[in-house]
mmCIF file of C-alpha atoms in Angstrom:
data_model
loop_
_atom_site.group_PDB
_atom_site.id
_atom_site.type_symbol
_atom_site.label_atom_id
_atom_site.label_comp_id
_atom_site.label_asym_id
_atom_site.label_seq_id
_atom_site.Cartn_x
_atom_site.Cartn_y
_atom_site.Cartn_z
ATOM 1 C CA TYR U 1 9.510 -7.689 16.309
ATOM 2 C CA MET U 2 10.817 -8.896 12.934
ATOM 3 C CA GLY U 3 9.499 -12.365 13.641
ATOM 4 C CA ALA U 4 6.073 -10.969 14.495
ATOM 5 C CA LEU U 5 5.963 -9.151 11.181
ATOM 6 C CA VAL U 6 6.759 -12.277 9.215
ATOM 7 C CA PHE U 7 4.237 -14.326 11.198
ATOM 8 C CA SER U 8 1.417 -11.845 10.674
ATOM 9 C CA CYS U 9 2.227 -11.596 6.972
ATOM 10 C CA MET U 10 1.843 -15.356 6.647
ATOM 11 C CA ASP U 11 -1.397 -15.496 8.639
ATOM 12 C CA GLY U 12 -4.177 -16.053 6.106
ATOM 13 C CA ASN U 13 -6.779 -14.667 8.570
ATOM 14 C CA ALA U 14 -5.226 -11.201 8.694
ATOM 15 C CA PRO U 15 -7.117 -8.800 6.394
ATOM 16 C CA ARG U 16 -4.192 -6.373 6.244
ATOM 17 C CA THR U 17 -0.492 -6.926 6.884
ATOM 18 C CA PRO U 18 1.626 -4.537 8.945
ATOM 19 C CA PHE U 19 3.171 -3.590 5.612
ATOM 20 C CA ALA U 20 -0.118 -2.503 4.024
ATOM 21 C CA SER U 21 -0.962 -0.232 6.939
ATOM 22 C CA HIS U 22 1.876 2.076 5.878
ATOM 23 C CA PHE U 23 0.374 2.704 2.421
ATOM 24 C CA PRO U 24 -2.373 5.374 2.409
ATOM 25 C CA PHE U 25 -3.811 4.208 -0.919
ATOM 26 C CA LEU U 26 -4.248 0.662 0.354
ATOM 27 C CA VAL U 27 -5.873 1.854 3.570
ATOM 28 C CA GLU U 28 -8.070 4.665 2.247
ATOM 29 C CA SER U 29 -9.035 3.976 -1.378
ATOM 30 C CA GLY U 30 -11.109 0.819 -1.027
ATOM 31 C CA TRP U 31 -9.155 -0.817 -3.866
ATOM 32 C CA ARG U 32 -7.298 -4.094 -3.684
ATOM 33 C CA PHE U 33 -4.158 -3.269 -5.625
ATOM 34 C CA MET U 34 -2.801 -6.171 -7.691
ATOM 35 C CA GLU U 35 -1.213 -4.228 -10.537
ATOM 36 C CA ASN U 36 2.157 -3.775 -8.900
ATOM 37 C CA ALA U 37 4.207 -4.799 -11.938
ATOM 38 C CA GLY U 38 2.977 -1.558 -13.480
ATOM 39 C CA GLY U 39 4.054 0.424 -10.420
ATOM 40 C CA SER U 40 3.732 -0.111 -6.682
ATOM 41 C CA GLN U 41 1.996 2.101 -4.148
ATOM 42 C CA LEU U 42 3.897 4.534 -1.924
ATOM 43 C CA PRO U 43 4.360 4.250 1.834
ATOM 44 C CA THR U 44 3.881 7.235 4.111
ATOM 45 C CA HIS U 45 7.650 7.422 4.577
ATOM 46 C CA VAL U 46 8.101 8.277 0.889
ATOM 47 C CA ILE U 47 5.184 10.714 0.753
ATOM 48 C CA ASP U 48 6.393 12.523 3.875
ATOM 49 C CA ALA U 49 9.984 12.695 2.609
ATOM 50 C CA VAL U 50 8.902 14.404 -0.621
ATOM 51 C CA THR U 51 6.612 16.806 1.263
ATOM 52 C CA LYS U 52 9.424 17.713 3.641
ATOM 53 C CA TYR U 53 11.791 18.316 0.734
ATOM 54 C CA PHE U 54 9.335 20.639 -1.015
ATOM 55 C CA ARG U 55 8.686 22.558 2.196
ATOM 56 C CA GLU U 56 12.230 22.895 3.469
ATOM 57 C CA SER U 57 14.882 22.495 0.773
ATOM 58 C CA TYR U 58 13.406 22.963 -2.707
ATOM 59 C CA CYS U 59 16.582 24.599 -3.990
ATOM 60 C CA ASN U 60 19.258 24.058 -6.597
ATOM 61 C CA LEU U 61 22.349 22.156 -5.530
ATOM 62 C CA ASN U 62 25.750 23.250 -4.260
ATOM 63 C CA ALA U 63 24.936 26.947 -3.860
ATOM 64 C CA GLY U 64 26.463 27.151 -0.387
ATOM 65 C CA TYR U 65 23.469 28.283 1.682
ATOM 66 C CA ALA U 66 21.922 25.839 4.140
ATOM 67 C CA PRO U 67 18.724 24.796 2.285
ATOM 68 C CA SER U 68 20.717 24.283 -0.920
ATOM 69 C CA MET U 69 23.250 22.126 0.863
ATOM 70 C CA ALA U 70 20.410 20.118 2.440
ATOM 71 C CA ALA U 71 19.099 19.428 -1.074
ATOM 72 C CA THR U 72 22.622 18.481 -2.163
ATOM 73 C CA ALA U 73 22.852 16.016 0.714
ATOM 74 C CA THR U 74 19.480 14.497 -0.231
ATOM 75 C CA VAL U 75 20.588 13.825 -3.807
ATOM 76 C CA ALA U 76 23.866 12.322 -2.599
ATOM 77 C CA GLU U 77 22.072 10.157 -0.032
ATOM 78 C CA ALA U 78 19.693 8.864 -2.702
ATOM 79 C CA HIS U 79 22.571 7.776 -4.937
ATOM 80 C CA SER U 80 24.328 6.175 -1.985
ATOM 81 C CA PHE U 81 21.214 4.251 -0.957
ATOM 82 C CA VAL U 82 20.527 2.896 -4.449
ATOM 83 C CA GLU U 83 24.144 1.776 -4.729
ATOM 84 C CA THR U 84 23.704 -0.067 -1.429
ATOM 85 C CA PHE U 85 20.336 -1.381 -2.625
ATOM 86 C CA VAL U 86 21.876 -3.090 -5.670
ATOM 87 C CA GLY U 87 25.190 -4.080 -4.056
ATOM 88 C CA ALA U 88 27.257 -1.744 -6.231
ATOM 89 C CA ASP U 89 29.955 -0.949 -3.675
ATOM 90 C CA GLY U 90 33.368 -1.740 -5.134
ATOM 91 C CA HIS U 91 31.896 -2.651 -8.517
ATOM 92 C CA GLY U 92 30.597 0.541 -10.090
ATOM 93 C CA LYS U 93 28.179 3.435 -9.823
ATOM 94 C CA VAL U 94 24.449 4.084 -10.116
ATOM 95 C CA VAL U 95 22.921 6.584 -12.533
ATOM 96 C CA LEU U 96 19.422 7.901 -11.854
ATOM 97 C CA GLY U 97 17.024 8.928 -14.617
ATOM 98 C CA SER U 98 13.384 9.359 -15.534
ATOM 99 C CA SER U 99 12.812 5.653 -16.294
ATOM 100 C CA SER U 100 14.578 2.404 -17.068
ATOM 101 C CA THR U 101 13.556 2.816 -20.709
ATOM 102 C CA SER U 102 15.179 6.240 -20.995
ATOM 103 C CA LEU U 103 18.324 5.022 -19.241
ATOM 104 C CA LEU U 104 18.663 2.027 -21.547
ATOM 105 C CA HIS U 105 18.259 4.217 -24.625
ATOM 106 C CA MET U 106 20.846 6.640 -23.282
ATOM 107 C CA ALA U 107 23.220 3.774 -22.497
ATOM 108 C CA ALA U 108 22.738 2.270 -25.961
ATOM 109 C CA GLY U 109 23.650 5.608 -27.517
ATOM 110 C CA CYS U 110 26.831 5.690 -25.450
ATOM 111 C CA ILE U 111 27.727 2.063 -26.239
ATOM 112 C CA GLU U 112 27.051 2.268 -29.984
ATOM 113 C CA PRO U 113 30.491 3.827 -30.739
ATOM 114 C CA LEU U 114 32.101 0.751 -29.119
ATOM 115 C CA LEU U 115 30.395 -1.604 -31.596
ATOM 116 C CA ARG U 116 31.957 -2.626 -34.908
ATOM 117 C CA PRO U 117 30.426 -3.997 -38.129
ATOM 118 C CA SER U 118 31.956 -7.401 -37.346
ATOM 119 C CA ASP U 119 30.213 -7.534 -33.951
ATOM 120 C CA THR U 120 27.012 -9.328 -32.990
ATOM 121 C CA VAL U 121 24.375 -8.148 -30.514
ATOM 122 C CA VAL U 122 22.296 -10.872 -28.824
ATOM 123 C CA ILE U 123 18.834 -9.941 -27.538
ATOM 124 C CA SER U 124 16.496 -12.181 -25.556
ATOM 125 C CA GLU U 125 12.979 -12.508 -26.936
ATOM 126 C CA ALA U 126 11.734 -12.491 -23.324
ATOM 127 C CA ASN U 127 12.725 -8.855 -22.873
ATOM 128 C CA HIS U 128 10.409 -5.930 -22.332
ATOM 129 C CA GLU U 129 10.781 -3.804 -25.452
ATOM 130 C CA ALA U 130 12.824 -1.291 -23.444
ATOM 131 C CA ASN U 131 15.711 -3.791 -23.566
ATOM 132 C CA VAL U 132 15.213 -4.573 -27.264
ATOM 133 C CA GLY U 133 14.590 -1.498 -29.399
ATOM 134 C CA CYS U 134 17.516 0.517 -28.088
ATOM 135 C CA TRP U 135 19.986 -2.286 -28.923
ATOM 136 C CA LEU U 136 18.480 -2.825 -32.364
ATOM 137 C CA LYS U 137 19.015 0.869 -33.027
ATOM 138 C CA ALA U 138 22.590 0.777 -31.718
ATOM 139 C CA ALA U 139 23.416 -2.306 -33.793
ATOM 140 C CA LYS U 140 21.950 -0.708 -36.917
ATOM 141 C CA GLY U 141 23.934 2.473 -36.320
ATOM 142 C CA ALA U 142 27.165 0.521 -35.926
ATOM 143 C CA GLY U 143 26.457 -1.884 -38.776
ATOM 144 C CA ALA U 144 26.566 -4.816 -36.326
ATOM 145 C CA GLN U 145 24.594 -8.030 -36.656
ATOM 146 C CA VAL U 146 21.669 -8.998 -34.395
ATOM 147 C CA ARG U 147 20.687 -12.446 -33.138
ATOM 148 C CA PHE U 148 17.550 -13.141 -31.125
ATOM 149 C CA TRP U 149 17.811 -15.549 -28.204
ATOM 150 C CA ALA U 150 14.685 -17.733 -28.329
ATOM 151 C CA THR U 151 12.481 -17.956 -25.260
ATOM 152 C CA GLU U 152 10.100 -20.696 -24.081
ATOM 153 C CA GLU U 153 6.969 -20.535 -21.965
ATOM 154 C CA THR U 154 8.525 -22.593 -19.163
ATOM 155 C CA SER U 155 12.099 -21.382 -19.614
ATOM 156 C CA THR U 156 12.577 -17.639 -19.975
ATOM 157 C CA CYS U 157 16.229 -17.705 -21.026
ATOM 158 C CA PRO U 158 17.109 -21.280 -22.024
ATOM 159 C CA LEU U 159 20.792 -22.161 -21.894
ATOM 160 C CA ASP U 160 20.667 -24.262 -25.062
ATOM 161 C CA SER U 161 19.127 -21.355 -26.973
ATOM 162 C CA LEU U 162 21.841 -19.094 -25.594
ATOM 163 C CA ASP U 163 24.572 -21.465 -26.751
ATOM 164 C CA ALA U 164 23.092 -21.351 -30.239
ATOM 165 C CA VAL U 165 23.678 -17.595 -30.534
ATOM 166 C CA LEU U 166 27.023 -17.179 -28.740
ATOM 167 C CA ASP U 167 30.441 -17.022 -30.386
ATOM 168 C CA ASP U 168 33.498 -14.782 -30.300
ATOM 169 C CA SER U 169 31.774 -12.116 -32.418
ATOM 170 C CA VAL U 170 29.243 -11.324 -29.689
ATOM 171 C CA ALA U 171 29.823 -7.862 -28.216
ATOM 172 C CA LEU U 172 26.658 -7.446 -26.137
ATOM 173 C CA VAL U 173 23.941 -9.661 -24.648
ATOM 174 C CA ALA U 174 20.676 -8.229 -23.261
ATOM 175 C CA PHE U 175 18.203 -10.265 -21.210
ATOM 176 C CA PRO U 176 15.690 -9.905 -18.334
ATOM 177 C CA HIS U 177 16.231 -11.073 -14.767
ATOM 178 C CA VAL U 178 12.484 -11.817 -14.676
ATOM 179 C CA SER U 179 10.012 -11.597 -17.568
ATOM 180 C CA ASN U 180 7.092 -9.291 -16.782
ATOM 181 C CA ILE U 181 4.806 -11.964 -18.269
ATOM 182 C CA LEU U 182 6.348 -15.306 -17.292
ATOM 183 C CA GLY U 183 7.445 -14.346 -13.765
ATOM 184 C CA GLU U 184 10.288 -16.896 -13.718
ATOM 185 C CA ILE U 185 13.484 -15.926 -11.882
ATOM 186 C CA VAL U 186 16.327 -16.367 -14.340
ATOM 187 C CA ASP U 187 19.639 -17.698 -13.027
ATOM 188 C CA ALA U 188 21.351 -14.563 -14.258
ATOM 189 C CA ALA U 189 24.707 -15.335 -12.622
ATOM 190 C CA ALA U 190 24.923 -18.689 -14.423
ATOM 191 C CA LEU U 191 24.018 -17.090 -17.735
ATOM 192 C CA VAL U 192 26.646 -14.384 -17.256
ATOM 193 C CA ARG U 193 29.284 -17.040 -16.559
ATOM 194 C CA ARG U 194 28.301 -18.860 -19.750
ATOM 195 C CA ILE U 195 28.451 -15.659 -21.774
ATOM 196 C CA ARG U 196 31.880 -14.790 -20.358
ATOM 197 C CA ALA U 197 33.183 -18.270 -21.173
ATOM 198 C CA VAL U 198 32.066 -18.309 -24.811
ATOM 199 C CA SER U 199 31.997 -14.591 -25.687
ATOM 200 C CA PRO U 200 34.541 -12.942 -23.380
ATOM 201 C CA ARG U 201 34.283 -9.527 -25.074
ATOM 202 C CA ALA U 202 30.532 -9.289 -24.551
ATOM 203 C CA LEU U 203 28.943 -6.628 -22.397
ATOM 204 C CA VAL U 204 26.076 -8.076 -20.366
ATOM 205 C CA VAL U 205 22.957 -5.942 -19.899
ATOM 206 C CA VAL U 206 20.225 -7.140 -17.548
ATOM 207 C CA ASP U 207 16.758 -5.661 -17.115
ATOM 208 C CA GLY U 208 15.853 -6.119 -13.454
ATOM 209 C CA VAL U 209 12.589 -4.171 -13.494
ATOM 210 C CA ALA U 210 10.393 -7.233 -12.852
ATOM 211 C CA PHE U 211 12.873 -8.738 -10.364
ATOM 212 C CA ALA U 212 13.552 -5.741 -8.114
ATOM 213 C CA PRO U 213 10.139 -5.564 -6.364
ATOM 214 C CA HIS U 214 10.554 -9.125 -5.090
ATOM 215 C CA ARG U 215 14.163 -10.038 -4.318
ATOM 216 C CA ALA U 216 17.424 -8.380 -3.318
ATOM 217 C CA ILE U 217 19.617 -7.292 -6.243
ATOM 218 C CA ASP U 218 23.327 -8.129 -6.118
ATOM 219 C CA VAL U 219 25.117 -6.770 -9.174
ATOM 220 C CA GLY U 220 28.476 -7.892 -7.840
ATOM 221 C CA ALA U 221 27.404 -11.517 -7.534
ATOM 222 C CA LEU U 222 25.714 -11.397 -10.942
ATOM 223 C CA GLY U 223 28.817 -10.060 -12.671
ATOM 224 C CA VAL U 224 26.817 -7.834 -15.036
ATOM 225 C CA ASP U 225 28.094 -4.709 -16.796
ATOM 226 C CA LEU U 226 24.800 -2.823 -16.786
ATOM 227 C CA TYR U 227 21.660 -3.420 -14.716
ATOM 228 C CA VAL U 228 18.468 -1.359 -14.675
ATOM 229 C CA PHE U 229 15.377 -1.309 -12.484
ATOM 230 C CA SER U 230 12.457 1.058 -11.933
ATOM 231 C CA LEU U 231 12.226 2.749 -8.561
ATOM 232 C CA TYR U 232 8.495 3.371 -8.964
ATOM 233 C CA LYS U 233 7.944 -0.384 -8.930
ATOM 234 C CA VAL U 234 9.795 -0.666 -5.617
ATOM 235 C CA MET U 235 7.784 1.794 -3.499
ATOM 236 C CA GLY U 236 9.629 4.813 -4.868
ATOM 237 C CA PRO U 237 9.316 7.754 -7.283
ATOM 238 C CA HIS U 238 8.698 7.519 -11.015
ATOM 239 C CA MET U 239 12.394 7.170 -11.802
ATOM 240 C CA GLY U 240 14.775 4.539 -13.109
ATOM 241 C CA SER U 241 18.157 3.375 -11.873
ATOM 242 C CA MET U 242 21.077 2.063 -13.905
ATOM 243 C CA PHE U 243 24.157 0.370 -12.484
ATOM 244 C CA LEU U 244 27.280 0.742 -14.620
ATOM 245 C CA ARG U 245 30.293 -1.422 -13.908
ATOM 246 C CA ARG U 246 33.367 0.714 -13.338
ATOM 247 C CA GLU U 247 35.273 -0.697 -16.307
ATOM 248 C CA LEU U 248 32.376 0.006 -18.677
ATOM 249 C CA MET U 249 31.767 3.470 -17.301
ATOM 250 C CA GLN U 250 35.391 4.405 -17.998
ATOM 251 C CA ARG U 251 34.962 3.435 -21.660
ATOM 252 C CA LEU U 252 31.830 5.486 -22.242
ATOM 253 C CA GLU U 253 31.407 9.115 -23.195
ATOM 254 C CA GLY U 254 28.302 10.280 -21.331
ATOM 255 C CA PRO U 255 25.935 12.754 -23.004
ATOM 256 C CA ASN U 256 26.298 15.601 -20.506
ATOM 257 C CA HIS U 257 28.346 18.798 -21.037
ATOM 258 C CA PHE U 258 31.936 18.503 -22.270
ATOM 259 C CA PHE U 259 33.395 19.946 -19.070
ATOM 260 C CA VAL U 260 31.765 17.331 -16.803
ATOM 261 C CA PRO U 261 34.405 14.741 -15.861
ATOM 262 C CA ARG U 262 34.139 11.547 -17.876
ATOM 263 C CA ASP U 263 34.023 9.316 -14.791
ATOM 264 C CA ALA U 264 31.336 11.329 -12.960
ATOM 265 C CA VAL U 265 27.816 9.925 -12.578
ATOM 266 C CA TYR U 266 26.593 13.405 -13.558
ATOM 267 C CA LYS U 267 28.058 12.786 -17.024
ATOM 268 C CA PHE U 268 25.103 10.429 -17.547
ATOM 269 C CA GLU U 269 22.433 12.509 -15.765
ATOM 270 C CA LEU U 270 21.437 15.255 -18.162
ATOM 271 C CA GLY U 271 20.142 18.156 -16.097
ATOM 272 C CA GLY U 272 20.807 16.144 -12.953
ATOM 273 C CA ALA U 273 18.635 13.588 -11.193
ATOM 274 C CA CYS U 274 15.136 14.672 -10.137
ATOM 275 C CA HIS U 275 15.699 16.283 -6.718
ATOM 276 C CA GLU U 276 12.277 15.554 -5.254
ATOM 277 C CA GLY U 277 12.580 12.034 -6.651
ATOM 278 C CA CYS U 278 15.808 11.667 -4.719
ATOM 279 C CA ALA U 279 13.957 12.731 -1.570
ATOM 280 C CA ALA U 280 11.466 9.947 -2.267
ATOM 281 C CA ILE U 281 14.316 7.446 -2.651
ATOM 282 C CA VAL U 282 15.577 8.448 0.798
ATOM 283 C CA GLY U 283 12.027 7.787 1.995
ATOM 284 C CA MET U 284 12.255 4.257 0.566
ATOM 285 C CA GLN U 285 15.258 3.630 2.764
ATOM 286 C CA ARG U 286 13.374 4.925 5.797
ATOM 287 C CA TYR U 287 10.443 2.620 5.030
ATOM 288 C CA LEU U 288 12.660 -0.451 4.892
ATOM 289 C CA SER U 289 14.491 0.611 8.046
ATOM 290 C CA ASP U 290 11.368 1.428 10.045
ATOM 291 C CA VAL U 291 9.009 -1.360 9.021
ATOM 292 C CA CYS U 292 11.585 -4.145 8.794
ATOM 293 C CA GLY U 293 13.501 -3.100 11.901
ATOM 294 C CA VAL U 294 16.855 -2.837 10.098
ATOM 295 C CA ASP U 295 19.361 -0.176 9.102
ATOM 296 C CA ALA U 296 18.744 -0.051 5.358
ATOM 297 C CA ARG U 297 21.653 2.345 4.903
ATOM 298 C CA THR U 298 23.827 -0.764 5.129
ATOM 299 C CA ARG U 299 24.006 -3.693 2.734
ATOM 300 C CA GLU U 300 23.284 -6.090 5.578
ATOM 301 C CA GLY U 301 20.145 -4.137 6.424
ATOM 302 C CA VAL U 302 18.944 -4.163 2.828
ATOM 303 C CA LEU U 303 19.437 -7.931 2.592
ATOM 304 C CA ALA U 304 17.601 -8.512 5.878
ATOM 305 C CA ALA U 305 14.706 -6.317 4.759
ATOM 306 C CA TRP U 306 14.362 -8.147 1.451
ATOM 307 C CA ALA U 307 14.434 -11.525 3.170
ATOM 308 C CA MET U 308 11.410 -10.346 5.124
ATOM 309 C CA LEU U 309 9.573 -8.838 2.146
ATOM 310 C CA SER U 310 10.209 -11.904 0.001
ATOM 311 C CA ALA U 311 8.919 -14.208 2.724
ATOM 312 C CA ALA U 312 5.692 -12.204 2.898
ATOM 313 C CA GLU U 313 5.021 -12.987 -0.772
ATOM 314 C CA GLY U 314 5.052 -16.750 -0.265
ATOM 315 C CA PRO U 315 1.469 -17.362 0.923
ATOM 316 C CA VAL U 316 -0.153 -15.090 -1.670
ATOM 317 C CA THR U 317 1.890 -16.585 -4.506
ATOM 318 C CA ALA U 318 0.926 -20.123 -3.490
ATOM 319 C CA ARG U 319 -2.758 -19.230 -3.091
ATOM 320 C CA LEU U 320 -2.998 -17.446 -6.456
ATOM 321 C CA LEU U 321 -1.217 -20.135 -8.464
ATOM 322 C CA ALA U 322 -3.117 -22.955 -6.774
ATOM 323 C CA PHE U 323 -6.417 -21.355 -7.761
ATOM 324 C CA LEU U 324 -5.477 -20.491 -11.344
ATOM 325 C CA SER U 325 -3.852 -23.873 -11.964
ATOM 326 C CA GLN U 326 -7.083 -25.729 -11.261
ATOM 327 C CA ALA U 327 -9.565 -23.188 -12.652
ATOM 328 C CA ARG U 328 -11.462 -24.564 -15.644
ATOM 329 C CA GLY U 329 -10.566 -22.897 -18.943
ATOM 330 C CA VAL U 330 -7.533 -21.051 -17.556
ATOM 331 C CA ARG U 331 -4.062 -21.246 -19.046
ATOM 332 C CA VAL U 332 -1.335 -19.794 -16.853
ATOM 333 C CA ILE U 333 1.406 -18.361 -19.055
ATOM 334 C CA GLY U 334 4.603 -19.726 -17.547
ATOM 335 C CA LEU U 335 5.438 -21.940 -14.590
ATOM 336 C CA THR U 336 2.699 -22.839 -12.123
ATOM 337 C CA VAL U 337 5.028 -23.716 -9.238
ATOM 338 C CA ALA U 338 5.047 -21.274 -6.332
ATOM 339 C CA ASP U 339 8.642 -22.003 -5.288
ATOM 340 C CA PRO U 340 10.122 -18.579 -4.308
ATOM 341 C CA ALA U 341 13.470 -19.671 -5.745
ATOM 342 C CA VAL U 342 11.822 -20.153 -9.137
ATOM 343 C CA ARG U 343 9.221 -17.427 -9.659
ATOM 344 C CA VAL U 344 7.774 -14.150 -8.393
ATOM 345 C CA PRO U 345 4.043 -13.382 -7.988
ATOM 346 C CA THR U 346 3.675 -11.739 -11.393
ATOM 347 C CA VAL U 347 1.184 -14.099 -13.000
ATOM 348 C CA ALA U 348 -0.317 -13.871 -16.491
ATOM 349 C CA PHE U 349 -3.178 -15.996 -17.764
ATOM 350 C CA VAL U 350 -5.786 -16.335 -20.476
ATOM 351 C CA HIS U 351 -9.210 -18.000 -20.482
ATOM 352 C CA ALA U 352 -10.574 -20.300 -23.178
ATOM 353 C CA ARG U 353 -13.871 -18.404 -23.395
ATOM 354 C CA LEU U 354 -13.502 -14.973 -21.832
ATOM 355 C CA ALA U 355 -11.477 -12.102 -23.281
ATOM 356 C CA PRO U 356 -8.803 -10.653 -20.993
ATOM 357 C CA ALA U 357 -10.435 -7.212 -21.165
ATOM 358 C CA ALA U 358 -13.750 -8.653 -19.960
ATOM 359 C CA ILE U 359 -12.087 -10.390 -17.025
ATOM 360 C CA VAL U 360 -10.248 -7.220 -16.075
ATOM 361 C CA ALA U 361 -13.426 -5.118 -16.343
ATOM 362 C CA ALA U 362 -15.214 -7.436 -13.908
ATOM 363 C CA CYS U 363 -12.296 -7.121 -11.477
ATOM 364 C CA HIS U 364 -12.405 -3.340 -11.745
ATOM 365 C CA ASP U 365 -16.127 -3.379 -10.989
ATOM 366 C CA ALA U 366 -15.189 -5.157 -7.749
ATOM 367 C CA ARG U 367 -12.483 -2.541 -7.056
ATOM 368 C CA ILE U 368 -9.659 -4.965 -7.744
ATOM 369 C CA ALA U 369 -6.827 -3.395 -9.747
ATOM 370 C CA VAL U 370 -5.406 -5.752 -12.381
ATOM 371 C CA ARG U 371 -4.800 -5.191 -16.085
ATOM 372 C CA SER U 372 -4.680 -6.778 -19.517
ATOM 373 C CA GLY U 373 -2.421 -6.258 -22.532
ATOM 374 C CA HIS U 374 0.936 -7.338 -23.884
ATOM 375 C CA MET U 375 2.898 -5.328 -21.293
ATOM 376 C CA TYR U 376 5.463 -4.318 -23.962
ATOM 377 C CA SER U 377 6.706 -7.916 -24.199
ATOM 378 C CA VAL U 378 5.913 -8.040 -27.905
ATOM 379 C CA ARG U 379 8.699 -10.425 -28.969
ATOM 380 C CA LEU U 380 7.729 -12.918 -26.277
ATOM 381 C CA PHE U 381 4.081 -12.761 -27.364
ATOM 382 C CA GLU U 382 5.085 -13.447 -30.951
ATOM 383 C CA ARG U 383 7.238 -16.417 -29.947
ATOM 384 C CA LEU U 384 4.534 -17.976 -27.748
ATOM 385 C CA GLY U 385 1.712 -17.312 -30.209
ATOM 386 C CA LEU U 386 -0.174 -15.008 -27.833
ATOM 387 C CA SER U 387 -2.529 -12.376 -29.226
ATOM 388 C CA LEU U 388 -1.061 -8.883 -29.200
ATOM 389 C CA GLU U 389 -4.541 -7.495 -29.759
ATOM 390 C CA THR U 390 -6.259 -9.082 -26.759
ATOM 391 C CA GLY U 391 -3.219 -9.719 -24.576
ATOM 392 C CA VAL U 392 -3.327 -11.549 -21.259
ATOM 393 C CA VAL U 393 -4.672 -10.860 -17.795
ATOM 394 C CA ARG U 394 -1.833 -10.014 -15.434
ATOM 395 C CA VAL U 395 -2.080 -10.191 -11.658
ATOM 396 C CA SER U 396 1.018 -8.863 -9.910
ATOM 397 C CA LEU U 397 1.460 -9.013 -6.151
ATOM 398 C CA VAL U 398 4.100 -7.718 -3.742
ATOM 399 C CA HIS U 399 4.815 -7.976 -0.045
ATOM 400 C CA TYR U 400 1.889 -5.814 1.087
ATOM 401 C CA ASN U 401 -0.736 -7.949 -0.644
ATOM 402 C CA THR U 402 -2.621 -10.441 1.500
ATOM 403 C CA VAL U 403 -4.285 -13.827 1.187
ATOM 404 C CA ASP U 404 -7.516 -11.902 1.724
ATOM 405 C CA ASP U 405 -6.774 -9.883 -1.415
ATOM 406 C CA VAL U 406 -6.293 -13.073 -3.403
ATOM 407 C CA ALA U 407 -9.491 -14.564 -1.964
ATOM 408 C CA ALA U 408 -11.432 -11.515 -3.144
ATOM 409 C CA LEU U 409 -9.972 -11.925 -6.635
ATOM 410 C CA GLU U 410 -10.836 -15.628 -6.606
ATOM 411 C CA ALA U 411 -14.461 -14.823 -5.766
ATOM 412 C CA VAL U 412 -14.763 -12.554 -8.797
ATOM 413 C CA LEU U 413 -13.048 -15.016 -11.131
ATOM 414 C CA GLU U 414 -15.033 -18.017 -9.885
ATOM 415 C CA ARG U 415 -18.275 -16.168 -10.611
ATOM 416 C CA LEU U 416 -17.039 -15.174 -14.071
ATOM 417 C CA PHE U 417 -15.808 -18.626 -14.998
ATOM 418 C CA ARG U 418 -19.055 -20.221 -13.786
ATOM 419 C CA ASP U 419 -21.444 -17.886 -15.663
#
């Protein structure tokens, strides 16, 4: 069964994959959805889980009566699944919040008291602004210095640029696992090892928002102290997730009430995690289990599911990059290789003659969902000399997209580029 799924996903003649058939929007709306880096669509499993929660256990937690305890179990199961999802077991805990941005700002507020005026904070220029502004604010509040880690179009987080900003004063380094513009998969584990070797006191913060929809996260193997990703970009609710390494969590004073234990996840979840969102997270687990034929409550099941989902992206990534690489007047921003070990199918480009907004408008007329803009990667745009005003066109695919989707996009772009 699993083999059949992978085969049909790689069959360029199939108009819809088995994955896509589980997503009502993809089946019913008439849109080809290629704006997944802004947020993925939801499978029936997630929609049904939220509906069931609202119908049967929309209650506050830990009140003792059966529906309340069912809600309590849902919230606990959601936390447990996300910890399994990121490989947190034995390494730390997961905090759930309204978004990755809000979690990073909350974390920065908690970490600021640990910083000293003699410390340095290193921030990658390739970051989404969510992983920049909060650390600038924390550094300013602590009187610490800031160094920017220069990025390059074909190397998101260059090692030589990292070496130029590391020393024993560095107390925190923040960088992305994948840039939401460049799409390159950063060797985060190697970078963490380098940071530990040169700046052993440094906390390492990684933004995994653009990585999580495409590959399995393993915070233990990465060796990070803090890792965020957005659940709504991985077939889930509009929520964020933040892994905190146990040793860091024990040093922090979370913002919740004084009587909440310091080492409790709830210390970092003001008002608690969204209950219906937690029901949706449980639905994510059911989707992976059902469609991929695994038990996604286990780490082995999660890894097997992501091997399958990642494999499904291969043909569409290759087709899209092959077309854009040879299209007259097109500049792909970042690497043009489709190697799944090197990049994900989040692809940004500009055209020598046509404005990004005009290209996107033509796609929308054809009911193809893509977008233009700077995608909050302002520092990267400034470094690469890209226009913040006009931005880039971004096409972002995931496992449920098909070669047929890409062919439809190609038809629109070919007509535009020819006219």
